[in-house]
mmCIF file of C-alpha atoms in Angstrom:
data_model
loop_
_atom_site.group_PDB
_atom_site.id
_atom_site.type_symbol
_atom_site.label_atom_id
_atom_site.label_comp_id
_atom_site.label_asym_id
_atom_site.label_seq_id
_atom_site.Cartn_x
_atom_site.Cartn_y
_atom_site.Cartn_z
ATOM 1 C CA MET A 131 78.936 -9.415 31.921
ATOM 2 C CA LYS A 132 81.540 -7.249 32.040
ATOM 3 C CA ILE A 133 79.683 -4.436 32.476
ATOM 4 C CA LEU A 134 78.309 -6.296 35.327
ATOM 5 C CA GLN A 135 81.442 -6.823 37.157
ATOM 6 C CA GLN A 136 82.446 -3.181 36.432
ATOM 7 C CA SER A 137 79.515 -2.366 38.169
ATOM 8 C CA LEU A 138 79.755 -4.772 41.026
ATOM 9 C CA ARG A 139 83.627 -3.554 41.362
ATOM 10 C CA ALA A 140 81.844 0.171 41.656
ATOM 11 C CA LEU A 141 79.377 -0.687 44.459
ATOM 12 C CA ARG A 142 82.104 -2.947 46.537
ATOM 13 C CA ALA A 143 84.202 0.360 46.081
ATOM 14 C CA ASN A 144 82.117 3.026 47.794
ATOM 15 C CA LYS A 145 80.619 0.359 50.446
ATOM 16 C CA GLY A 146 79.337 2.848 52.924
ATOM 17 C CA ARG A 147 77.220 4.916 50.049
ATOM 18 C CA THR A 148 75.562 1.700 48.725
ATOM 19 C CA ILE A 149 74.223 0.527 51.942
ATOM 20 C CA LEU A 150 73.067 4.086 52.736
ATOM 21 C CA THR A 151 71.197 4.364 49.132
ATOM 22 C CA MET A 152 70.196 0.884 50.095
ATOM 23 C CA LEU A 153 68.259 1.588 53.086
ATOM 24 C CA GLY A 154 65.151 3.880 52.100
ATOM 25 C CA ILE A 155 64.380 0.366 49.407
ATOM 26 C CA VAL A 156 65.070 -1.873 52.603
ATOM 27 C CA ILE A 157 62.383 -0.285 54.975
ATOM 28 C CA GLY A 158 59.843 -0.068 52.014
ATOM 29 C CA ILE A 159 59.959 -3.658 50.749
ATOM 30 C CA SER A 160 60.508 -5.128 54.401
ATOM 31 C CA THR A 161 57.203 -3.063 55.545
ATOM 32 C CA VAL A 162 55.466 -4.155 52.155
ATOM 33 C CA VAL A 163 56.758 -7.933 53.471
ATOM 34 C CA LEU A 164 55.405 -7.271 56.741
ATOM 35 C CA VAL A 165 52.303 -5.854 55.968
ATOM 36 C CA LEU A 166 51.495 -8.990 53.851
ATOM 37 C CA SER A 167 53.089 -11.343 56.042
ATOM 38 C CA ALA A 168 50.811 -10.116 58.946
ATOM 39 C CA GLY A 169 47.941 -9.881 57.005
ATOM 40 C CA ALA A 170 48.265 -13.728 56.146
ATOM 41 C CA GLY A 171 48.823 -14.680 59.624
ATOM 42 C CA PHE A 172 45.926 -12.672 60.611
ATOM 43 C CA ARG A 173 43.477 -14.174 57.859
ATOM 44 C CA SER A 174 44.812 -17.789 59.876
ATOM 45 C CA LEU A 175 43.390 -16.342 62.807
ATOM 46 C CA ILE A 176 40.023 -15.289 61.759
ATOM 47 C CA ASP A 177 39.418 -18.789 59.612
ATOM 48 C CA SER A 178 40.439 -20.707 62.959
ATOM 49 C CA GLU A 179 37.830 -18.389 65.214
ATOM 50 C CA VAL A 180 35.349 -18.928 62.641
ATOM 51 C CA ALA A 181 35.946 -22.342 62.931
ATOM 52 C CA THR A 182 35.159 -22.256 66.330
ATOM 53 C CA LEU A 183 31.315 -21.358 65.869
ATOM 54 C CA GLY A 184 31.347 -23.950 62.895
ATOM 55 C CA THR A 185 32.041 -23.030 58.907
ATOM 56 C CA ASN A 186 27.994 -23.994 58.578
ATOM 57 C CA THR A 187 27.001 -21.512 60.212
ATOM 58 C CA LEU A 188 24.615 -18.630 59.829
ATOM 59 C CA PHE A 189 23.673 -15.893 62.714
ATOM 60 C CA VAL A 190 20.346 -13.915 63.277
ATOM 61 C CA GLN A 191 20.726 -10.809 65.243
ATOM 62 C CA THR A 192 18.052 -8.490 66.773
ATOM 63 C CA ARG A 193 18.625 -4.612 65.365
ATOM 64 C CA VAL A 194 16.842 -1.367 65.667
ATOM 65 C CA PRO A 195 14.709 -1.073 62.513
ATOM 66 C CA PRO A 196 16.468 1.204 60.126
ATOM 67 C CA THR A 197 12.927 3.122 59.697
ATOM 68 C CA THR A 198 12.223 4.171 63.063
ATOM 69 C CA LYS A 199 13.015 7.982 64.360
ATOM 70 C CA ASN A 200 15.460 6.435 66.572
ATOM 71 C CA ARG A 201 18.820 6.638 63.991
ATOM 72 C CA ALA A 202 21.091 6.044 66.857
ATOM 73 C CA ALA A 203 19.604 2.917 65.299
ATOM 74 C CA ASN A 204 21.785 2.741 62.321
ATOM 75 C CA SER A 205 23.797 -0.392 63.976
ATOM 76 C CA SER A 206 23.782 -4.007 62.832
ATOM 77 C CA GLY A 207 21.907 -4.932 66.038
ATOM 78 C CA GLY A 208 22.771 -7.516 68.340
ATOM 79 C CA PRO A 209 24.410 -6.696 71.934
ATOM 80 C CA GLN A 210 25.391 -3.453 70.574
ATOM 81 C CA ASP A 211 22.088 -2.273 70.645
ATOM 82 C CA ALA A 212 21.668 -3.486 74.089
ATOM 83 C CA PHE A 213 24.644 -1.664 75.227
ATOM 84 C CA ASN A 214 23.222 1.419 73.776
ATOM 85 C CA GLY A 215 20.193 1.019 75.921
ATOM 86 C CA ILE A 216 18.250 0.348 73.046
ATOM 87 C CA THR A 217 15.844 -2.896 73.101
ATOM 88 C CA ILE A 218 14.501 -4.937 70.309
ATOM 89 C CA SER A 219 12.701 -7.838 72.479
ATOM 90 C CA SER A 220 10.750 -9.425 69.623
ATOM 91 C CA PHE A 221 12.975 -12.488 68.985
ATOM 92 C CA LYS A 222 11.325 -15.003 70.915
ATOM 93 C CA GLN A 223 11.573 -19.314 71.375
ATOM 94 C CA ARG A 224 8.823 -19.125 68.761
ATOM 95 C CA ASP A 225 11.270 -17.715 66.231
ATOM 96 C CA LEU A 226 14.289 -20.582 67.226
ATOM 97 C CA ASP A 227 11.719 -23.291 67.535
ATOM 98 C CA GLY A 228 10.606 -22.447 64.322
ATOM 99 C CA ILE A 229 13.910 -21.729 62.358
ATOM 100 C CA LYS A 230 14.947 -25.712 63.971
ATOM 101 C CA LYS A 231 12.017 -27.234 61.970
ATOM 102 C CA LEU A 232 13.354 -25.855 58.787
ATOM 103 C CA GLN A 233 14.609 -28.412 56.059
ATOM 104 C CA ASN A 234 18.498 -27.354 55.991
ATOM 105 C CA VAL A 235 18.824 -26.462 59.540
ATOM 106 C CA VAL A 236 20.353 -29.280 62.009
ATOM 107 C CA GLY A 237 20.702 -27.201 65.126
ATOM 108 C CA ALA A 238 20.010 -23.237 66.771
ATOM 109 C CA TYR A 239 20.791 -21.552 69.680
ATOM 110 C CA GLY A 240 19.624 -18.421 71.095
ATOM 111 C CA ILE A 241 21.946 -16.057 73.376
ATOM 112 C CA VAL A 242 21.341 -13.278 75.984
ATOM 113 C CA THR A 243 24.052 -11.397 77.390
ATOM 114 C CA GLY A 244 24.469 -8.787 80.349
ATOM 115 C CA GLN A 245 26.792 -7.804 83.015
ATOM 116 C CA ALA A 246 27.157 -8.671 86.742
ATOM 117 C CA PRO A 247 29.522 -8.260 89.364
ATOM 118 C CA ALA A 248 31.202 -12.010 89.984
ATOM 119 C CA SER A 249 33.160 -12.659 93.135
ATOM 120 C CA TYR A 250 34.902 -15.631 95.107
ATOM 121 C CA ARG A 251 35.870 -15.004 98.240
ATOM 122 C CA GLY A 252 38.000 -11.907 98.245
ATOM 123 C CA ASN A 253 38.085 -12.031 94.351
ATOM 124 C CA LYS A 254 35.548 -9.500 92.610
ATOM 125 C CA LYS A 255 35.524 -8.374 89.080
ATOM 126 C CA THR A 256 32.730 -6.909 86.591
ATOM 127 C CA ALA A 257 32.278 -9.849 83.826
ATOM 128 C CA ILE A 258 30.170 -9.857 81.355
ATOM 129 C CA TYR A 259 27.960 -13.290 80.697
ATOM 130 C CA TYR A 260 26.418 -15.057 77.890
ATOM 131 C CA GLY A 261 23.425 -17.102 78.376
ATOM 132 C CA ALA A 262 23.136 -20.048 75.683
ATOM 133 C CA GLU A 263 21.144 -22.831 75.023
ATOM 134 C CA ALA A 264 22.546 -26.093 75.923
ATOM 135 C CA GLU A 265 22.572 -26.856 72.038
ATOM 136 C CA ARG A 266 25.260 -24.276 71.868
ATOM 137 C CA PHE A 267 27.609 -27.296 72.578
ATOM 138 C CA GLU A 268 26.531 -29.743 69.891
ATOM 139 C CA ILE A 269 27.381 -26.434 67.411
ATOM 140 C CA ASP A 270 30.362 -24.730 68.564
ATOM 141 C CA LYS A 271 33.721 -25.957 68.600
ATOM 142 C CA THR A 272 35.488 -25.074 71.962
ATOM 143 C CA GLU A 273 36.770 -27.647 74.262
ATOM 144 C CA LEU A 274 36.612 -27.388 78.079
ATOM 145 C CA GLU A 275 39.944 -27.663 79.903
ATOM 146 C CA SER A 276 38.313 -28.932 83.067
ATOM 147 C CA GLY A 277 34.765 -29.946 84.176
ATOM 148 C CA ARG A 278 31.318 -30.456 81.682
ATOM 149 C CA PHE A 279 29.200 -28.348 79.679
ATOM 150 C CA TYR A 280 25.419 -27.798 81.497
ATOM 151 C CA THR A 281 22.833 -29.892 80.272
ATOM 152 C CA GLU A 282 19.316 -29.266 78.565
ATOM 153 C CA ALA A 283 17.662 -30.573 81.230
ATOM 154 C CA GLU A 284 19.832 -27.769 83.585
ATOM 155 C CA ASP A 285 18.764 -25.140 80.765
ATOM 156 C CA ASN A 286 15.130 -25.774 81.044
ATOM 157 C CA SER A 287 14.946 -25.643 84.805
ATOM 158 C CA GLY A 288 17.361 -22.632 85.032
ATOM 159 C CA ALA A 289 20.132 -24.319 87.275
ATOM 160 C CA GLN A 290 22.400 -21.809 88.320
ATOM 161 C CA VAL A 291 25.413 -23.421 86.683
ATOM 162 C CA VAL A 292 28.201 -21.459 85.069
ATOM 163 C CA ILE A 293 31.452 -22.184 82.809
ATOM 164 C CA LEU A 294 34.350 -19.730 83.103
ATOM 165 C CA GLY A 295 36.380 -18.593 80.571
ATOM 166 C CA ASN A 296 39.864 -19.621 81.040
ATOM 167 C CA LYS A 297 41.299 -15.816 81.894
ATOM 168 C CA ILE A 298 38.224 -15.473 84.792
ATOM 169 C CA ALA A 299 39.105 -18.339 86.239
ATOM 170 C CA GLN A 300 42.486 -17.451 86.819
ATOM 171 C CA ASP A 301 41.792 -14.222 87.860
ATOM 172 C CA LEU A 302 38.749 -15.164 90.303
ATOM 173 C CA PHE A 303 40.273 -18.593 91.533
ATOM 174 C CA LYS A 304 43.805 -18.152 91.100
ATOM 175 C CA GLN A 305 45.684 -21.357 91.933
ATOM 176 C CA ASP A 306 42.455 -23.082 93.597
ATOM 177 C CA ASP A 307 40.488 -25.529 91.077
ATOM 178 C CA PRO A 308 37.205 -23.579 90.085
ATOM 179 C CA VAL A 309 35.143 -26.776 89.517
ATOM 180 C CA GLY A 310 32.541 -27.680 92.030
ATOM 181 C CA LYS A 311 32.866 -24.376 94.204
ATOM 182 C CA LEU A 312 30.506 -21.669 94.276
ATOM 183 C CA LEU A 313 30.971 -18.377 92.441
ATOM 184 C CA ARG A 314 28.557 -15.352 93.212
ATOM 185 C CA ILE A 315 27.115 -13.702 90.223
ATOM 186 C CA GLY A 316 24.949 -10.687 90.767
ATOM 187 C CA THR A 317 23.117 -11.922 94.104
ATOM 188 C CA LEU A 318 23.036 -15.469 93.328
ATOM 189 C CA ASN A 319 25.647 -18.485 93.649
ATOM 190 C CA PHE A 320 26.330 -20.584 90.691
ATOM 191 C CA GLN A 321 27.998 -23.517 90.878
ATOM 192 C CA VAL A 322 31.007 -23.652 88.178
ATOM 193 C CA ILE A 323 31.031 -26.914 86.493
ATOM 194 C CA GLY A 324 33.575 -26.266 83.808
ATOM 195 C CA VAL A 325 36.626 -24.029 82.324
ATOM 196 C CA TYR A 326 37.068 -23.341 78.933
ATOM 197 C CA GLU A 327 40.427 -24.020 77.021
ATOM 198 C CA ALA A 328 42.486 -20.631 76.655
ATOM 199 C CA GLN A 329 41.263 -19.197 73.304
ATOM 200 C CA GLY A 330 43.186 -16.131 73.032
ATOM 201 C CA ALA A 331 42.533 -12.710 73.357
ATOM 202 C CA LEU A 332 40.878 -11.980 69.667
ATOM 203 C CA SER A 333 38.015 -13.983 70.819
ATOM 204 C CA GLY A 334 37.254 -12.428 73.968
ATOM 205 C CA ASN A 335 35.903 -15.697 75.348
ATOM 206 C CA ASP A 336 38.827 -16.065 78.189
ATOM 207 C CA ASP A 337 37.055 -13.413 79.896
ATOM 208 C CA LEU A 338 32.941 -14.036 79.822
ATOM 209 C CA LEU A 339 30.914 -16.353 82.007
ATOM 210 C CA PHE A 340 28.411 -18.704 80.219
ATOM 211 C CA ILE A 341 25.194 -19.922 82.023
ATOM 212 C CA PRO A 342 21.891 -21.456 80.697
ATOM 213 C CA ALA A 343 20.047 -19.336 78.740
ATOM 214 C CA ASN A 344 16.738 -19.474 80.799
ATOM 215 C CA THR A 345 18.646 -18.661 84.179
ATOM 216 C CA ALA A 346 20.279 -15.621 82.520
ATOM 217 C CA GLN A 347 16.444 -14.448 81.110
ATOM 218 C CA LYS A 348 14.729 -15.406 84.203
ATOM 219 C CA LYS A 349 17.028 -15.009 87.560
ATOM 220 C CA LEU A 350 19.456 -12.331 86.115
ATOM 221 C CA LEU A 351 17.687 -10.149 83.569
ATOM 222 C CA GLY A 352 14.034 -10.753 83.873
ATOM 223 C CA ILE A 353 12.996 -11.024 80.025
ATOM 224 C CA ASP A 354 11.795 -13.563 77.818
ATOM 225 C CA TYR A 355 13.848 -12.985 74.326
ATOM 226 C CA TYR A 356 17.050 -13.355 72.800
ATOM 227 C CA LEU A 357 19.458 -10.919 71.395
ATOM 228 C CA ILE A 358 21.628 -13.838 68.972
ATOM 229 C CA GLY A 359 20.790 -16.827 67.128
ATOM 230 C CA ILE A 360 23.295 -19.168 66.169
ATOM 231 C CA VAL A 361 21.656 -21.235 63.284
ATOM 232 C CA ALA A 362 23.528 -24.291 62.174
ATOM 233 C CA LEU A 363 23.029 -26.038 58.541
ATOM 234 C CA ALA A 364 22.990 -29.239 56.656
ATOM 235 C CA ASP A 365 24.161 -28.100 53.304
ATOM 236 C CA ILE A 366 26.527 -24.466 53.298
ATOM 237 C CA ASN A 367 26.077 -23.893 49.690
ATOM 238 C CA SER A 368 22.388 -23.439 50.392
ATOM 239 C CA ALA A 369 23.016 -21.086 53.199
ATOM 240 C CA ASP A 370 21.371 -18.141 51.073
ATOM 241 C CA SER A 371 18.234 -19.801 50.406
ATOM 242 C CA THR A 372 18.103 -21.155 54.007
ATOM 243 C CA ALA A 373 18.691 -17.408 55.435
ATOM 244 C CA GLU A 374 15.504 -16.085 53.069
ATOM 245 C CA GLN A 375 13.396 -18.700 54.768
ATOM 246 C CA ILE A 376 14.412 -17.543 58.209
ATOM 247 C CA LYS A 377 13.598 -14.309 56.915
ATOM 248 C CA LEU A 378 9.907 -14.988 55.720
ATOM 249 C CA LEU A 379 9.393 -16.981 58.929
ATOM 250 C CA MET A 380 10.460 -14.394 60.952
ATOM 251 C CA ARG A 381 8.538 -11.778 59.148
ATOM 252 C CA SER A 382 5.376 -13.569 59.659
ATOM 253 C CA ASN A 383 6.420 -14.194 63.459
ATOM 254 C CA HIS A 384 6.796 -10.314 64.307
ATOM 255 C CA SER A 385 3.645 -8.927 62.035
ATOM 256 C CA ILE A 386 6.478 -7.097 59.158
ATOM 257 C CA THR A 387 4.835 -6.852 55.855
ATOM 258 C CA ASN A 388 7.277 -4.310 54.729
ATOM 259 C CA PRO A 389 11.334 -5.892 54.309
ATOM 260 C CA ASP A 390 12.731 -2.215 55.321
ATOM 261 C CA LYS A 391 11.392 -2.551 58.783
ATOM 262 C CA ASP A 392 12.818 -5.730 60.042
ATOM 263 C CA ASP A 393 13.884 -5.817 63.831
ATOM 264 C CA PHE A 394 16.498 -8.358 62.822
ATOM 265 C CA THR A 395 19.345 -9.052 60.482
ATOM 266 C CA VAL A 396 20.231 -12.779 59.348
ATOM 267 C CA GLN A 397 24.260 -13.091 58.014
ATOM 268 C CA THR A 398 25.545 -15.911 56.702
ATOM 269 C CA GLN A 399 29.597 -16.913 56.994
ATOM 270 C CA ALA A 400 30.320 -16.015 53.327
ATOM 271 C CA GLU A 401 28.543 -12.327 54.065
ATOM 272 C CA ALA A 402 30.518 -11.929 57.210
ATOM 273 C CA MET A 403 33.772 -13.008 55.849
ATOM 274 C CA ALA A 404 32.877 -10.651 53.042
ATOM 275 C CA THR A 405 32.799 -7.789 55.354
ATOM 276 C CA PHE A 406 35.841 -8.920 56.677
ATOM 277 C CA ASN A 407 37.549 -8.795 53.239
ATOM 278 C CA THR A 408 36.601 -5.582 52.401
ATOM 279 C CA ILE A 409 37.802 -4.077 56.038
ATOM 280 C CA PHE A 410 40.932 -6.011 55.826
ATOM 281 C CA SER A 411 42.119 -5.260 52.377
ATOM 282 C CA GLY A 412 41.121 -1.539 52.869
ATOM 283 C CA ILE A 413 43.469 -1.563 55.706
ATOM 284 C CA THR A 414 46.292 -3.790 53.602
ATOM 285 C CA TYR A 415 46.099 -1.369 50.870
ATOM 286 C CA LEU A 416 46.353 1.428 53.215
ATOM 287 C CA LEU A 417 49.728 -0.039 54.920
ATOM 288 C CA ILE A 418 50.844 -0.692 51.465
ATOM 289 C CA ALA A 419 50.491 2.535 50.395
ATOM 290 C CA ILE A 420 52.542 4.160 53.174
ATOM 291 C CA ALA A 421 55.238 1.851 52.441
ATOM 292 C CA ALA A 422 55.371 3.283 48.955
ATOM 293 C CA ILE A 423 55.868 6.743 50.120
ATOM 294 C CA SER A 424 58.945 4.903 51.845
ATOM 295 C CA LEU A 425 59.699 3.183 48.310
ATOM 296 C CA ILE A 426 59.771 6.602 46.483
ATOM 297 C CA VAL A 427 61.460 8.180 49.138
ATOM 298 C CA GLY A 428 64.314 5.649 48.654
ATOM 299 C CA GLY A 429 64.093 5.595 44.576
ATOM 300 C CA VAL A 430 64.414 9.398 44.920
ATOM 301 C CA GLY A 431 67.680 9.063 47.018
ATOM 302 C CA ILE A 432 69.039 6.213 44.682
ATOM 303 C CA MET A 433 68.519 8.906 42.089
ATOM 304 C CA ASN A 434 70.418 11.919 43.730
ATOM 305 C CA ILE A 435 72.921 9.342 44.728
ATOM 306 C CA MET A 436 73.606 8.370 41.048
ATOM 307 C CA TYR A 437 73.998 11.542 39.797
ATOM 308 C CA VAL A 438 76.621 12.173 42.534
ATOM 309 C CA VAL A 439 78.254 9.118 41.166
ATOM 310 C CA VAL A 440 77.872 10.553 37.622
ATOM 311 C CA THR A 441 79.553 13.790 38.325
ATOM 312 C CA GLU A 442 82.598 12.015 40.669
ATOM 313 C CA ARG A 443 83.221 9.829 37.547
ATOM 314 C CA THR A 444 82.912 12.509 34.905
ATOM 315 C CA ALA A 445 86.834 11.823 33.859
ATOM 316 C CA GLU A 446 85.927 7.779 34.029
ATOM 317 C CA ILE A 447 82.953 8.891 31.361
ATOM 318 C CA GLY A 448 85.230 11.126 29.230
ATOM 319 C CA LEU A 449 87.949 7.995 29.054
ATOM 320 C CA LYS A 450 85.615 5.395 27.977
ATOM 321 C CA LYS A 451 83.665 7.254 25.543
ATOM 322 C CA ALA A 452 87.359 8.664 24.102
ATOM 323 C CA ILE A 453 88.343 4.881 23.340
ATOM 324 C CA GLY A 454 85.371 3.588 22.147
ATOM 325 C CA ALA A 455 82.296 2.903 24.666
ATOM 326 C CA ARG A 456 79.412 3.802 23.045
ATOM 327 C CA GLU A 457 76.354 6.141 24.520
ATOM 328 C CA SER A 458 74.578 2.727 25.520
ATOM 329 C CA ASP A 459 77.037 1.204 27.007
ATOM 330 C CA ILE A 460 77.556 4.019 29.385
ATOM 331 C CA LEU A 461 74.049 3.738 29.805
ATOM 332 C CA ARG A 462 73.920 0.068 30.909
ATOM 333 C CA GLU A 463 76.415 0.144 33.335
ATOM 334 C CA PHE A 464 75.045 3.391 35.184
ATOM 335 C CA LEU A 465 71.511 1.758 34.789
ATOM 336 C CA ILE A 466 72.883 -1.692 36.154
ATOM 337 C CA GLU A 467 74.423 -0.059 39.492
ATOM 338 C CA ALA A 468 70.887 1.173 40.127
ATOM 339 C CA VAL A 469 69.218 -2.009 39.508
ATOM 340 C CA LEU A 470 71.676 -3.720 41.709
ATOM 341 C CA VAL A 471 71.515 -1.638 44.233
ATOM 342 C CA THR A 472 67.450 -1.207 44.573
ATOM 343 C CA VAL A 473 67.608 -5.557 43.889
ATOM 344 C CA LEU A 474 70.103 -5.740 46.668
ATOM 345 C CA GLY A 475 67.650 -3.800 48.744
ATOM 346 C CA GLY A 476 64.923 -5.821 47.930
ATOM 347 C CA VAL A 477 66.540 -9.042 49.142
ATOM 348 C CA VAL A 478 67.743 -7.429 52.507
ATOM 349 C CA GLY A 479 64.233 -5.829 52.508
ATOM 350 C CA ILE A 480 62.528 -9.495 52.387
ATOM 351 C CA ILE A 481 64.367 -11.030 54.720
ATOM 352 C CA PHE A 482 64.127 -8.305 57.239
ATOM 353 C CA GLY A 483 60.808 -8.260 56.659
ATOM 354 C CA ALA A 484 60.144 -11.968 57.126
ATOM 355 C CA LEU A 485 61.955 -11.934 60.320
ATOM 356 C CA LEU A 486 59.845 -8.816 61.258
ATOM 357 C CA GLY A 487 56.781 -10.940 61.054
ATOM 358 C CA PHE A 488 58.133 -14.119 62.375
ATOM 359 C CA LEU A 489 58.564 -12.040 65.701
ATOM 360 C CA VAL A 490 54.568 -10.872 64.881
ATOM 361 C CA SER A 491 53.616 -14.733 65.104
ATOM 362 C CA VAL A 492 55.704 -15.677 67.623
ATOM 363 C CA ILE A 493 54.297 -13.054 69.793
ATOM 364 C CA ALA A 494 50.831 -13.775 68.576
ATOM 365 C CA GLN A 495 51.138 -17.412 69.036
ATOM 366 C CA SER A 496 52.473 -16.511 73.125
ATOM 367 C CA ALA A 497 49.371 -14.436 73.431
ATOM 368 C CA ASN A 498 47.436 -17.893 72.611
ATOM 369 C CA LEU A 499 46.373 -16.853 69.132
ATOM 370 C CA ALA A 500 46.043 -19.280 66.235
ATOM 371 C CA TRP A 501 48.594 -17.307 64.082
ATOM 372 C CA THR A 502 50.003 -18.986 61.134
ATOM 373 C CA PHE A 503 53.443 -17.420 59.849
ATOM 374 C CA SER A 504 53.897 -17.126 56.805
ATOM 375 C CA VAL A 505 55.507 -15.140 53.567
ATOM 376 C CA PRO A 506 53.124 -15.307 50.380
ATOM 377 C CA ILE A 507 54.813 -15.690 47.459
ATOM 378 C CA SER A 508 52.789 -12.655 46.060
ATOM 379 C CA ALA A 509 55.200 -10.947 48.476
ATOM 380 C CA MET A 510 58.217 -11.507 47.130
ATOM 381 C CA VAL A 511 57.498 -11.370 44.005
ATOM 382 C CA LEU A 512 56.036 -7.774 44.280
ATOM 383 C CA ALA A 513 59.232 -7.467 46.709
ATOM 384 C CA PHE A 514 61.389 -7.879 43.828
ATOM 385 C CA GLY A 515 58.965 -6.416 41.060
ATOM 386 C CA VAL A 516 58.880 -2.885 42.617
ATOM 387 C CA SER A 517 62.443 -2.836 43.593
ATOM 388 C CA GLY A 518 63.679 -3.231 40.025
ATOM 389 C CA ALA A 519 61.014 -1.448 38.708
ATOM 390 C CA ILE A 520 62.174 1.986 41.282
ATOM 391 C CA GLY A 521 66.011 0.769 40.098
ATOM 392 C CA ILE A 522 65.052 1.634 36.293
ATOM 393 C CA PHE A 523 62.531 4.275 36.575
ATOM 394 C CA PHE A 524 64.887 6.248 38.982
ATOM 395 C CA GLY A 525 68.245 4.858 37.624
ATOM 396 C CA VAL A 526 67.234 6.044 33.785
ATOM 397 C CA PHE A 527 68.044 9.498 34.047
ATOM 398 C CA PRO A 528 71.426 10.028 35.648
ATOM 399 C CA ALA A 529 72.372 7.378 33.259
ATOM 400 C CA ARG A 530 71.269 8.846 30.514
ATOM 401 C CA SER A 531 73.219 12.219 32.072
ATOM 402 C CA ALA A 532 76.460 9.997 31.834
ATOM 403 C CA ALA A 533 75.652 8.451 28.379
ATOM 404 C CA LYS A 534 75.105 11.997 27.030
ATOM 405 C CA MET A 535 78.273 13.316 28.066
ATOM 406 C CA ASP A 536 80.478 15.063 25.717
ATOM 407 C CA PRO A 537 83.901 13.023 25.815
ATOM 408 C CA ILE A 538 86.158 15.866 25.546
ATOM 409 C CA GLU A 539 84.415 17.971 28.480
ATOM 410 C CA ALA A 540 84.506 15.045 30.414
ATOM 411 C CA LEU A 541 87.849 14.466 30.154
ATOM 412 C CA ARG A 542 88.515 18.127 30.916
ATOM 413 C CA TYR A 543 86.621 17.833 34.069
ATOM 414 C CA GLU A 544 88.588 18.417 37.451
#
């Protein structure tokens, strides 16, 4: 306890130097806490986005078979292939109808997508539209701000009706209520029947138009196939076996005998989240590694400052050893000083990092993102552990230097 009091007095006696010594640790620890806090918030955002599609869904996408000569193909499929000018037209209504008959499937719908100019009076915007079957509204969890969904009858008949994303509704209609008005998409007029609630920038849905699948296929695109299929399952625990059944069904429909030549992919929610987790973990580790550089720099700074402190207090060390202080006493005193500096820096870093994490969450929530603020316990444990370890590792060298001093030579030092 006495050694601890002496260490605290020594730190208070040089407040400016103590603060500057802590700075590197504060920056490094606050960065680690911010990264982990933002990571937790981002995961909550992804979970909310997945929830809008339903947590019991899997995805079927067209893709260029990996064995084709056109290796521009190494793509995951879906809209990306279409935008790259690569067309896979084998995913038809009969595939969806067959999928819907599988035992574990409670519903499925197909999606096509395209781009066209959209205009209302003098307001114009190039927009991306999604054509989806009416069954989409029984599977997706997104809500309308106003209006209604289109019906199966409207889908089957190719009705020219449209539901607007929240942002594009504001861009095109300004202060007017869009519901009931006519919106020109390409060369056709569509009646606006609904506007979605704002879903946030990450989803991208706020800037989209949603129309019946048959309308998009026949009247805008001139096609009879889908790019993506969303499949709702009764039992998510049987997702893998259902995915295999879908693959067998589609291979039979597409006359594919070699799985390497599949012109589609089937991905479960678990696979999609596993891919996301792999990517996100890599980014997190990279950011933590960058923060670790700051911590190492801070540790080297502490070691250098402690060497300066040892030099300044050489006479004091000589006096203490002359009146009976042991090497272990001197070692503990200086080591405790180094650990105190880093632990205090860790505490300040945790607070500062948490404040930055809170600021990020406020900004995200202001953009209508479902971002939850939290500081994981692992972040605080890691911060304390790392700061203490740095204090011990980088403090032990100057502390040993002080402990090994010859008392006679130390007393003569000026």
